[in-house]
């Protein structure tokens, strides 16, 4: 029997067969993927900035070397993801222009400042912890290039999370002033990290369709709940207090009840009015402009080589 392209696509989704770049796909599926993958790529690239701020100020040579390579990993993740998005027919220039013009979104979390060294620990522990919670299921996302990119990204993210936890553990086992620094960083990053998972399910316009197409494997609230349940025991182990007076074990649901996220703050940051939004974009634009000569040199070199090979 002759199946329509759409039926074949639906059949692949139902049977967990990956969709590949040359396969037919609904326009909206392509659009959703470009949106999500490019936002994800931008997040990795902008995500280099809050931590980059501390490379020159890391407390030891060892910490500096670790932080440098972690930030480089994030650049790599961004490039992987731009490549995955390009397989859907959008150019990298277009995506980068959209980031620089303020049109494209990237994760709200990277618009908060890193005020002390403990923030670097908190980012590794909490932000990378949330990233793993969100991204491990994306290894099973329905679009092949995105799913494959996630394998390596998640391995590296697990290492990042361990190094963040280790910074927190060192601070928590240190002098009272160090422990205080760790608690203050925890207080600053806890709620913004919960916002990383996106709006509540009933206010998330994209979740339903993305779940049907198996682009997303869990909803925003499901992942947020899992994250809270994973982190509370880790905070207890560190001897830190979760900054949420409503946090309570719920026997029936076998998970924690937690307080209300400040969604007004979330949307404010997403719309560009967070503490560091403007600074982040300005820094990116400046870096891009200052790197123009590298791109020009690479192009000139590629052209010269192509000419030589043609001779
Ligand atoms: N920061 C900024 N924008 C957000 C955030 C956030 N934390 N959460 C949701 N949004 C945006 C969505 O992009 C969407 O905007 P758009 O429709 O204009 O594109 C809008 O808010 C509504 O949200 P949802 O309908 O829930 O959007 P979606 O289904 O795409 O879910 C999510 C959002 C969970 C972030 C999803 O896109 C995802 O899993 N992305 C891949 C992971 C990722 O990007 N991580 C980045 C941070 S981790 C890191 O880089 C270390």
mmCIF file of C-alpha atoms and ligand atoms in Angstrom:
data_model
loop_
_atom_site.group_PDB
_atom_site.id
_atom_site.type_symbol
_atom_site.label_atom_id
_atom_site.label_comp_id
_atom_site.label_asym_id
_atom_site.label_seq_id
_atom_site.Cartn_x
_atom_site.Cartn_y
_atom_site.Cartn_z
ATOM 1 C CA UNK A 1 0.000 0.000 0.000
ATOM 2 C CA UNK A 2 1.026 3.545 -0.713
ATOM 3 C CA UNK A 3 1.582 5.425 2.470
ATOM 4 C CA UNK A 4 1.648 9.154 2.588
ATOM 5 C CA UNK A 5 4.819 10.857 3.733
ATOM 6 C CA UNK A 6 3.034 12.023 6.819
ATOM 7 C CA UNK A 7 1.932 8.499 7.706
ATOM 8 C CA UNK A 8 5.490 7.256 7.311
ATOM 9 C CA UNK A 9 6.737 10.041 9.555
ATOM 10 C CA UNK A 10 4.141 9.247 12.224
ATOM 11 C CA UNK A 11 4.991 5.568 11.980
ATOM 12 C CA UNK A 12 8.668 6.271 12.614
ATOM 13 C CA UNK A 13 7.810 8.409 15.625
ATOM 14 C CA UNK A 14 5.532 5.699 16.998
ATOM 15 C CA UNK A 15 8.206 3.033 16.518
ATOM 16 C CA UNK A 16 11.026 5.104 18.011
ATOM 17 C CA UNK A 17 12.840 5.309 14.673
ATOM 18 C CA UNK A 18 14.914 8.475 14.429
ATOM 19 C CA UNK A 19 14.045 11.167 11.955
ATOM 20 C CA UNK A 20 17.103 12.090 9.864
ATOM 21 C CA UNK A 21 17.931 15.329 7.995
ATOM 22 C CA UNK A 22 16.883 14.085 4.541
ATOM 23 C CA UNK A 23 13.617 12.497 5.726
ATOM 24 C CA UNK A 24 10.304 14.186 5.108
ATOM 25 C CA UNK A 25 9.033 15.986 8.194
ATOM 26 C CA UNK A 26 6.144 18.343 8.912
ATOM 27 C CA UNK A 27 7.108 22.030 8.655
ATOM 28 C CA UNK A 28 6.107 22.591 12.247
ATOM 29 C CA UNK A 29 8.328 19.742 13.450
ATOM 30 C CA UNK A 30 11.275 21.319 11.639
ATOM 31 C CA UNK A 31 10.452 24.752 13.063
ATOM 32 C CA UNK A 32 10.141 23.478 16.615
ATOM 33 C CA UNK A 33 13.478 21.724 16.371
ATOM 34 C CA UNK A 34 15.269 24.742 14.935
ATOM 35 C CA UNK A 35 13.780 26.803 17.760
ATOM 36 C CA UNK A 36 14.733 24.415 20.538
ATOM 37 C CA UNK A 37 18.169 23.386 19.217
ATOM 38 C CA UNK A 38 19.232 26.951 18.395
ATOM 39 C CA UNK A 39 18.067 28.197 21.812
ATOM 40 C CA UNK A 40 19.998 25.363 23.341
ATOM 41 C CA UNK A 41 23.123 26.270 21.317
ATOM 42 C CA UNK A 42 22.833 29.939 22.293
ATOM 43 C CA UNK A 43 22.504 28.893 25.941
ATOM 44 C CA UNK A 44 25.779 27.009 25.782
ATOM 45 C CA UNK A 45 27.543 29.964 24.172
ATOM 46 C CA UNK A 46 26.119 32.634 26.487
ATOM 47 C CA UNK A 47 26.628 30.170 29.352
ATOM 48 C CA UNK A 48 30.374 30.604 28.934
ATOM 49 C CA UNK A 49 30.165 34.200 30.143
ATOM 50 C CA UNK A 50 29.154 34.007 33.826
ATOM 51 C CA UNK A 51 31.877 31.427 34.461
ATOM 52 C CA UNK A 52 34.377 33.061 32.127
ATOM 53 C CA UNK A 53 34.271 35.991 34.545
ATOM 54 C CA UNK A 54 36.034 33.842 37.145
ATOM 55 C CA UNK A 55 38.829 32.296 35.078
ATOM 56 C CA UNK A 56 41.302 35.017 36.081
ATOM 57 C CA UNK A 57 40.132 34.907 39.688
ATOM 58 C CA UNK A 58 39.941 31.155 40.364
ATOM 59 C CA UNK A 59 41.513 30.470 43.774
ATOM 60 C CA UNK A 60 44.271 28.112 42.575
ATOM 61 C CA UNK A 61 46.057 26.978 39.433
ATOM 62 C CA UNK A 62 44.172 23.680 39.567
ATOM 63 C CA UNK A 63 40.778 25.416 39.803
ATOM 64 C CA UNK A 64 41.769 27.729 36.964
ATOM 65 C CA UNK A 65 42.739 24.838 34.685
ATOM 66 C CA UNK A 66 39.486 22.992 35.459
ATOM 67 C CA UNK A 67 37.337 26.064 34.877
ATOM 68 C CA UNK A 68 39.116 26.876 31.621
ATOM 69 C CA UNK A 69 38.442 23.440 30.209
ATOM 70 C CA UNK A 70 34.843 23.454 31.410
ATOM 71 C CA UNK A 71 34.181 26.742 29.622
ATOM 72 C CA UNK A 72 35.851 25.333 26.504
ATOM 73 C CA UNK A 73 33.564 22.279 26.701
ATOM 74 C CA UNK A 74 30.595 24.631 26.611
ATOM 75 C CA UNK A 75 31.916 26.283 23.449
ATOM 76 C CA UNK A 76 32.137 22.791 21.967
ATOM 77 C CA UNK A 77 28.549 22.002 22.958
ATOM 78 C CA UNK A 78 27.377 25.206 21.325
ATOM 79 C CA UNK A 79 29.169 24.360 18.065
ATOM 80 C CA UNK A 80 27.800 20.802 18.049
ATOM 81 C CA UNK A 81 24.312 22.139 18.503
ATOM 82 C CA UNK A 82 24.616 24.808 15.806
ATOM 83 C CA UNK A 83 25.720 22.020 13.466
ATOM 84 C CA UNK A 84 22.718 19.898 14.454
ATOM 85 C CA UNK A 85 20.398 22.871 13.816
ATOM 86 C CA UNK A 86 22.059 23.541 10.446
ATOM 87 C CA UNK A 87 21.014 20.066 9.243
ATOM 88 C CA UNK A 88 17.450 21.435 9.336
ATOM 89 C CA UNK A 89 18.250 24.075 6.746
ATOM 90 C CA UNK A 90 18.962 27.155 8.851
ATOM 91 C CA UNK A 91 22.337 28.839 8.535
ATOM 92 C CA UNK A 92 24.591 29.447 11.475
ATOM 93 C CA UNK A 93 24.910 33.121 10.449
ATOM 94 C CA UNK A 94 21.161 33.506 10.671
ATOM 95 C CA UNK A 95 21.020 31.918 14.124
ATOM 96 C CA UNK A 96 23.889 34.017 15.414
ATOM 97 C CA UNK A 97 22.354 37.193 13.979
ATOM 98 C CA UNK A 98 19.119 36.370 15.793
ATOM 99 C CA UNK A 99 21.010 35.985 19.060
ATOM 100 C CA UNK A 100 22.881 39.249 18.608
ATOM 101 C CA UNK A 101 19.798 41.239 17.610
ATOM 102 C CA UNK A 102 17.983 40.037 20.739
ATOM 103 C CA UNK A 103 15.416 38.092 18.721
ATOM 104 C CA UNK A 104 16.484 34.610 19.817
ATOM 105 C CA UNK A 105 15.976 33.270 23.297
ATOM 106 C CA UNK A 106 18.569 31.509 25.421
ATOM 107 C CA UNK A 107 18.298 30.084 28.926
ATOM 108 C CA UNK A 108 17.196 32.608 31.542
ATOM 109 C CA UNK A 109 19.774 31.253 34.004
ATOM 110 C CA UNK A 110 22.728 32.884 32.279
ATOM 111 C CA UNK A 111 21.397 36.369 32.951
ATOM 112 C CA UNK A 112 22.317 36.238 36.622
ATOM 113 C CA UNK A 113 25.652 37.544 37.935
ATOM 114 C CA UNK A 114 28.407 35.428 39.508
ATOM 115 C CA UNK A 115 29.213 37.419 42.642
ATOM 116 C CA UNK A 116 31.597 35.084 44.475
ATOM 117 C CA UNK A 117 33.724 32.012 43.794
ATOM 118 C CA UNK A 118 30.998 29.939 45.453
ATOM 119 C CA UNK A 119 28.723 30.859 42.541
ATOM 120 C CA UNK A 120 31.016 28.821 40.285
ATOM 121 C CA UNK A 121 30.439 25.834 42.576
ATOM 122 C CA UNK A 122 26.701 26.489 42.659
ATOM 123 C CA UNK A 123 26.508 26.756 38.860
ATOM 124 C CA UNK A 124 28.308 23.443 38.375
ATOM 125 C CA UNK A 125 26.257 21.712 41.024
ATOM 126 C CA UNK A 126 22.801 23.181 40.355
ATOM 127 C CA UNK A 127 22.769 24.589 36.813
ATOM 128 C CA UNK A 128 24.690 21.703 35.267
ATOM 129 C CA UNK A 129 22.647 19.329 37.432
ATOM 130 C CA UNK A 130 19.478 20.791 35.912
ATOM 131 C CA UNK A 131 21.027 20.640 32.451
ATOM 132 C CA UNK A 132 21.699 16.912 32.866
ATOM 133 C CA UNK A 133 18.191 16.259 34.183
ATOM 134 C CA UNK A 134 16.799 17.983 31.097
ATOM 135 C CA UNK A 135 19.288 16.654 28.545
ATOM 136 C CA UNK A 136 19.740 12.968 29.379
ATOM 137 C CA UNK A 137 16.193 12.261 28.127
ATOM 138 C CA UNK A 138 17.059 14.215 24.958
ATOM 139 C CA UNK A 139 19.449 11.385 24.046
ATOM 140 C CA UNK A 140 16.152 9.696 23.083
ATOM 141 C CA UNK A 141 14.729 12.695 21.268
ATOM 142 C CA UNK A 142 13.219 11.827 17.890
ATOM 143 C CA UNK A 143 15.581 13.880 15.699
ATOM 144 C CA UNK A 144 18.790 11.928 15.003
ATOM 145 C CA UNK A 145 21.463 14.666 14.906
ATOM 146 C CA UNK A 146 20.128 16.278 18.109
ATOM 147 C CA UNK A 147 19.938 12.944 19.946
ATOM 148 C CA UNK A 148 23.488 11.993 18.939
ATOM 149 C CA UNK A 149 24.895 15.379 19.941
ATOM 150 C CA UNK A 150 23.388 14.887 23.395
ATOM 151 C CA UNK A 151 25.400 11.727 24.109
ATOM 152 C CA UNK A 152 28.741 13.474 24.371
ATOM 153 C CA UNK A 153 27.256 16.676 25.791
ATOM 154 C CA UNK A 154 25.732 14.726 28.685
ATOM 155 C CA UNK A 155 28.979 12.918 29.461
ATOM 156 C CA UNK A 156 30.753 16.239 29.738
ATOM 157 C CA UNK A 157 27.914 17.796 31.732
ATOM 158 C CA UNK A 158 28.151 14.998 34.320
ATOM 159 C CA UNK A 159 31.802 15.831 34.821
ATOM 160 C CA UNK A 160 30.896 19.532 35.152
ATOM 161 C CA UNK A 161 28.329 18.725 37.780
ATOM 162 C CA UNK A 162 30.771 16.664 39.812
ATOM 163 C CA UNK A 163 33.314 19.472 39.761
ATOM 164 C CA UNK A 164 30.666 21.941 40.959
ATOM 165 C CA UNK A 165 29.642 19.627 43.779
ATOM 166 C CA UNK A 166 33.296 19.212 44.736
ATOM 167 C CA UNK A 167 33.769 23.000 44.951
ATOM 168 C CA UNK A 168 30.685 23.193 47.175
ATOM 169 C CA UNK A 169 31.955 20.327 49.344
ATOM 170 C CA UNK A 170 35.350 22.012 49.792
ATOM 171 C CA UNK A 171 33.651 25.255 50.832
ATOM 172 C CA UNK A 172 31.208 23.478 53.149
ATOM 173 C CA UNK A 173 34.043 21.639 54.899
ATOM 174 C CA UNK A 174 36.091 24.827 55.188
ATOM 175 C CA UNK A 175 36.041 27.831 57.498
ATOM 176 C CA UNK A 176 32.681 29.269 58.649
ATOM 177 C CA UNK A 177 33.121 32.135 56.183
ATOM 178 C CA UNK A 178 33.487 29.646 53.330
ATOM 179 C CA UNK A 179 30.408 27.713 54.393
ATOM 180 C CA UNK A 180 28.507 31.007 54.542
ATOM 181 C CA UNK A 181 29.636 31.818 50.993
ATOM 182 C CA UNK A 182 28.346 28.426 49.832
ATOM 183 C CA UNK A 183 24.959 28.946 51.495
ATOM 184 C CA UNK A 184 24.624 32.430 50.009
ATOM 185 C CA UNK A 185 25.414 31.147 46.525
ATOM 186 C CA UNK A 186 22.882 28.341 47.035
ATOM 187 C CA UNK A 187 20.268 30.930 48.046
ATOM 188 C CA UNK A 188 20.979 32.961 44.907
ATOM 189 C CA UNK A 189 20.918 30.080 42.416
ATOM 190 C CA UNK A 190 18.229 27.704 43.703
ATOM 191 C CA UNK A 191 15.142 29.490 42.393
ATOM 192 C CA UNK A 192 16.597 30.629 39.048
ATOM 193 C CA UNK A 193 17.702 27.009 38.503
ATOM 194 C CA UNK A 194 14.137 25.771 39.003
ATOM 195 C CA UNK A 195 13.098 28.288 36.316
ATOM 196 C CA UNK A 196 15.469 26.676 33.791
ATOM 197 C CA UNK A 197 12.932 23.886 33.230
ATOM 198 C CA UNK A 198 10.540 26.392 31.695
ATOM 199 C CA UNK A 199 7.018 27.512 32.617
ATOM 200 C CA UNK A 200 4.501 25.285 34.397
ATOM 201 C CA UNK A 201 3.006 22.661 32.095
ATOM 202 C CA UNK A 202 -0.341 24.415 31.855
ATOM 203 C CA UNK A 203 1.467 27.593 30.761
ATOM 204 C CA UNK A 204 3.886 25.921 28.372
ATOM 205 C CA UNK A 205 2.591 26.392 24.813
ATOM 206 C CA UNK A 206 5.047 23.965 23.215
ATOM 207 C CA UNK A 207 5.094 20.961 25.533
ATOM 208 C CA UNK A 208 2.055 19.065 24.305
ATOM 209 C CA UNK A 209 3.034 18.923 20.643
ATOM 210 C CA UNK A 210 6.721 18.361 21.445
ATOM 211 C CA UNK A 211 5.773 15.397 23.644
ATOM 212 C CA UNK A 212 3.602 13.950 20.857
ATOM 213 C CA UNK A 213 6.504 14.204 18.424
ATOM 214 C CA UNK A 214 8.878 12.811 21.084
ATOM 215 C CA UNK A 215 11.094 15.879 20.791
ATOM 216 C CA UNK A 216 10.591 16.278 24.536
ATOM 217 C CA UNK A 217 10.350 13.049 26.575
ATOM 218 C CA UNK A 218 9.190 14.631 29.839
ATOM 219 C CA UNK A 219 7.255 17.782 30.632
ATOM 220 C CA UNK A 220 8.769 20.835 32.316
ATOM 221 C CA UNK A 221 7.071 20.076 35.653
ATOM 222 C CA UNK A 222 8.058 16.410 35.593
ATOM 223 C CA UNK A 223 11.723 17.303 35.187
ATOM 224 C CA UNK A 224 11.538 20.088 37.770
ATOM 225 C CA UNK A 225 10.074 17.638 40.309
ATOM 226 C CA UNK A 226 12.773 15.051 39.622
ATOM 227 C CA UNK A 227 15.405 17.740 40.023
ATOM 228 C CA UNK A 228 14.082 18.861 43.415
ATOM 229 C CA UNK A 229 13.932 15.237 44.572
ATOM 230 C CA UNK A 230 17.515 14.652 43.469
ATOM 231 C CA UNK A 231 18.964 17.852 44.938
ATOM 232 C CA UNK A 232 17.435 17.955 48.416
ATOM 233 C CA UNK A 233 19.463 14.966 49.705
ATOM 234 C CA UNK A 234 22.610 16.431 48.118
ATOM 235 C CA UNK A 235 22.015 19.750 49.924
ATOM 236 C CA UNK A 236 21.517 17.831 53.165
ATOM 237 C CA UNK A 237 24.776 15.983 52.574
ATOM 238 C CA UNK A 238 26.553 19.329 52.154
ATOM 239 C CA UNK A 239 24.886 20.667 55.287
ATOM 240 C CA UNK A 240 23.158 23.446 53.338
ATOM 241 C CA UNK A 241 19.585 24.658 53.804
ATOM 242 C CA UNK A 242 17.298 24.725 50.768
ATOM 243 C CA UNK A 243 15.990 28.313 50.623
ATOM 244 C CA UNK A 244 12.338 27.254 50.511
ATOM 245 C CA UNK A 245 10.205 27.337 53.661
ATOM 246 C CA UNK A 246 7.474 25.320 51.913
ATOM 247 C CA UNK A 247 9.736 22.394 51.074
ATOM 248 C CA UNK A 248 8.251 19.258 52.563
ATOM 249 C CA UNK A 249 8.427 15.516 51.928
ATOM 250 C CA UNK A 250 5.159 14.209 50.549
ATOM 251 C CA UNK A 251 4.721 10.538 51.377
ATOM 252 C CA UNK A 252 1.807 10.056 48.995
ATOM 253 C CA UNK A 253 3.542 11.322 45.874
ATOM 254 C CA UNK A 254 6.904 9.989 47.067
ATOM 255 C CA UNK A 255 8.547 13.330 46.332
ATOM 256 C CA UNK A 256 8.980 16.809 47.745
ATOM 257 C CA UNK A 257 6.365 19.512 47.710
ATOM 258 C CA UNK A 258 8.069 22.823 47.037
ATOM 259 C CA UNK A 259 7.136 26.498 47.133
ATOM 260 C CA UNK A 260 5.925 28.659 44.246
ATOM 261 C CA UNK A 261 8.447 29.764 41.663
ATOM 262 C CA UNK A 262 8.341 33.520 40.996
ATOM 263 C CA UNK A 263 7.062 33.356 37.423
ATOM 264 C CA UNK A 264 6.981 37.111 37.112
ATOM 265 C CA UNK A 265 10.728 37.180 37.650
ATOM 266 C CA UNK A 266 11.115 34.362 35.093
ATOM 267 C CA UNK A 267 9.205 36.160 32.318
ATOM 268 C CA UNK A 268 10.959 39.387 33.124
ATOM 269 C CA UNK A 269 14.339 37.712 32.556
ATOM 270 C CA UNK A 270 13.120 35.890 29.424
ATOM 271 C CA UNK A 271 11.919 39.207 27.969
ATOM 272 C CA UNK A 272 15.412 40.671 28.312
ATOM 273 C CA UNK A 273 15.142 42.551 31.597
ATOM 274 C CA UNK A 274 17.143 40.299 33.913
ATOM 275 C CA UNK A 275 20.165 41.579 35.829
ATOM 276 C CA UNK A 276 22.698 40.777 33.078
ATOM 277 C CA UNK A 277 20.784 40.366 29.782
ATOM 278 C CA UNK A 278 22.170 43.478 28.127
ATOM 279 C CA UNK A 279 25.668 42.866 29.351
ATOM 280 C CA UNK A 280 25.643 39.278 28.042
ATOM 281 C CA UNK A 281 24.514 40.256 24.548
ATOM 282 C CA UNK A 282 26.915 43.202 24.369
ATOM 283 C CA UNK A 283 29.796 40.929 25.349
ATOM 284 C CA UNK A 284 28.806 38.381 22.691
ATOM 285 C CA UNK A 285 28.484 41.007 19.957
ATOM 286 C CA UNK A 286 31.852 42.498 20.868
ATOM 287 C CA UNK A 287 33.541 39.076 20.830
ATOM 288 C CA UNK A 288 31.983 38.345 17.436
ATOM 289 C CA UNK A 289 33.155 41.649 15.967
ATOM 290 C CA UNK A 290 36.632 41.264 17.378
ATOM 291 C CA UNK A 291 36.809 37.759 15.927
ATOM 292 C CA UNK A 292 35.948 38.910 12.392
ATOM 293 C CA UNK A 293 39.602 38.727 11.309
ATOM 294 C CA UNK A 294 39.769 35.052 12.307
ATOM 295 C CA UNK A 295 36.753 34.198 10.161
ATOM 296 C CA UNK A 296 38.176 36.214 7.251
ATOM 297 C CA UNK A 297 41.560 34.524 7.558
ATOM 298 C CA UNK A 298 39.956 31.075 7.686
ATOM 299 C CA UNK A 299 37.896 31.837 4.567
ATOM 300 C CA UNK A 300 40.935 33.183 2.704
ATOM 301 C CA UNK A 301 42.897 30.074 3.657
ATOM 302 C CA UNK A 302 40.083 27.757 2.524
ATOM 303 C CA UNK A 303 39.824 29.572 -0.805
ATOM 304 C CA UNK A 304 43.572 29.401 -1.353
ATOM 305 C CA UNK A 305 43.561 25.675 -0.661
ATOM 306 C CA UNK A 306 40.621 25.056 -2.961
ATOM 307 C CA UNK A 307 42.408 27.001 -5.729
ATOM 308 C CA UNK A 308 45.589 25.003 -5.224
ATOM 309 C CA UNK A 309 43.682 21.716 -5.349
ATOM 310 C CA UNK A 310 41.908 22.767 -8.553
ATOM 311 C CA UNK A 311 45.204 23.523 -10.300
HETATM 312 N N1 LIG B 1 14.864 30.497 29.626
HETATM 313 C C1 LIG B 1 14.475 31.188 28.542
HETATM 314 N N2 LIG B 1 13.381 30.871 27.833
HETATM 315 C C2 LIG B 1 12.666 29.810 28.233
HETATM 316 C C3 LIG B 1 13.008 29.031 29.341
HETATM 317 C C4 LIG B 1 14.160 29.416 30.062
HETATM 318 N N3 LIG B 1 14.572 28.768 31.145
HETATM 319 N N4 LIG B 1 12.094 28.047 29.495
HETATM 320 C C5 LIG B 1 11.203 28.195 28.514
HETATM 321 N N5 LIG B 1 11.535 29.265 27.759
HETATM 322 C C6 LIG B 1 10.807 29.794 26.607
HETATM 323 C C7 LIG B 1 10.671 28.757 25.519
HETATM 324 O O1 LIG B 1 11.820 28.778 24.703
HETATM 325 C C8 LIG B 1 9.419 29.209 24.822
HETATM 326 O O2 LIG B 1 9.719 30.317 23.990
HETATM 327 P P1 LIG B 1 9.426 30.335 22.378
HETATM 328 O O3 LIG B 1 8.129 29.600 22.161
HETATM 329 O O4 LIG B 1 9.408 31.759 22.033
HETATM 330 O O5 LIG B 1 10.563 29.619 21.765
HETATM 331 C C9 LIG B 1 8.575 29.733 25.957
HETATM 332 O O6 LIG B 1 9.478 30.061 27.003
HETATM 333 C C10 LIG B 1 7.541 28.753 26.446
HETATM 334 O O7 LIG B 1 8.164 27.593 27.006
HETATM 335 P P2 LIG B 1 7.803 26.089 26.589
HETATM 336 O O8 LIG B 1 6.551 26.051 25.797
HETATM 337 O O9 LIG B 1 7.857 25.254 27.809
HETATM 338 O O10 LIG B 1 9.039 25.777 25.598
HETATM 339 P P3 LIG B 1 9.758 24.402 25.269
HETATM 340 O O11 LIG B 1 8.777 23.325 24.992
HETATM 341 O O12 LIG B 1 10.783 24.675 24.222
HETATM 342 O O13 LIG B 1 10.514 23.990 26.641
HETATM 343 C C11 LIG B 1 12.799 23.875 27.428
HETATM 344 C C12 LIG B 1 11.577 24.761 27.159
HETATM 345 C C13 LIG B 1 12.448 22.877 28.521
HETATM 346 C C14 LIG B 1 13.964 24.755 27.869
HETATM 347 C C15 LIG B 1 13.134 23.086 26.134
HETATM 348 O O14 LIG B 1 13.297 23.967 25.067
HETATM 349 C C16 LIG B 1 14.374 22.246 26.232
HETATM 350 O O15 LIG B 1 14.353 21.177 26.807
HETATM 351 N N6 LIG B 1 15.488 22.702 25.606
HETATM 352 C C17 LIG B 1 16.730 21.977 25.527
HETATM 353 C C18 LIG B 1 17.627 22.239 26.692
HETATM 354 C C19 LIG B 1 18.156 23.646 26.765
HETATM 355 O O16 LIG B 1 17.982 24.475 25.912
HETATM 356 N N7 LIG B 1 18.890 23.935 27.822
HETATM 357 C C20 LIG B 1 19.543 25.220 27.959
HETATM 358 C C21 LIG B 1 20.055 25.441 29.304
HETATM 359 S S1 LIG B 1 21.161 24.208 29.843
HETATM 360 C C22 LIG B 1 22.732 24.628 29.383
HETATM 361 O O17 LIG B 1 22.934 25.157 28.385
HETATM 362 C C23 LIG B 1 23.874 24.327 30.293
#
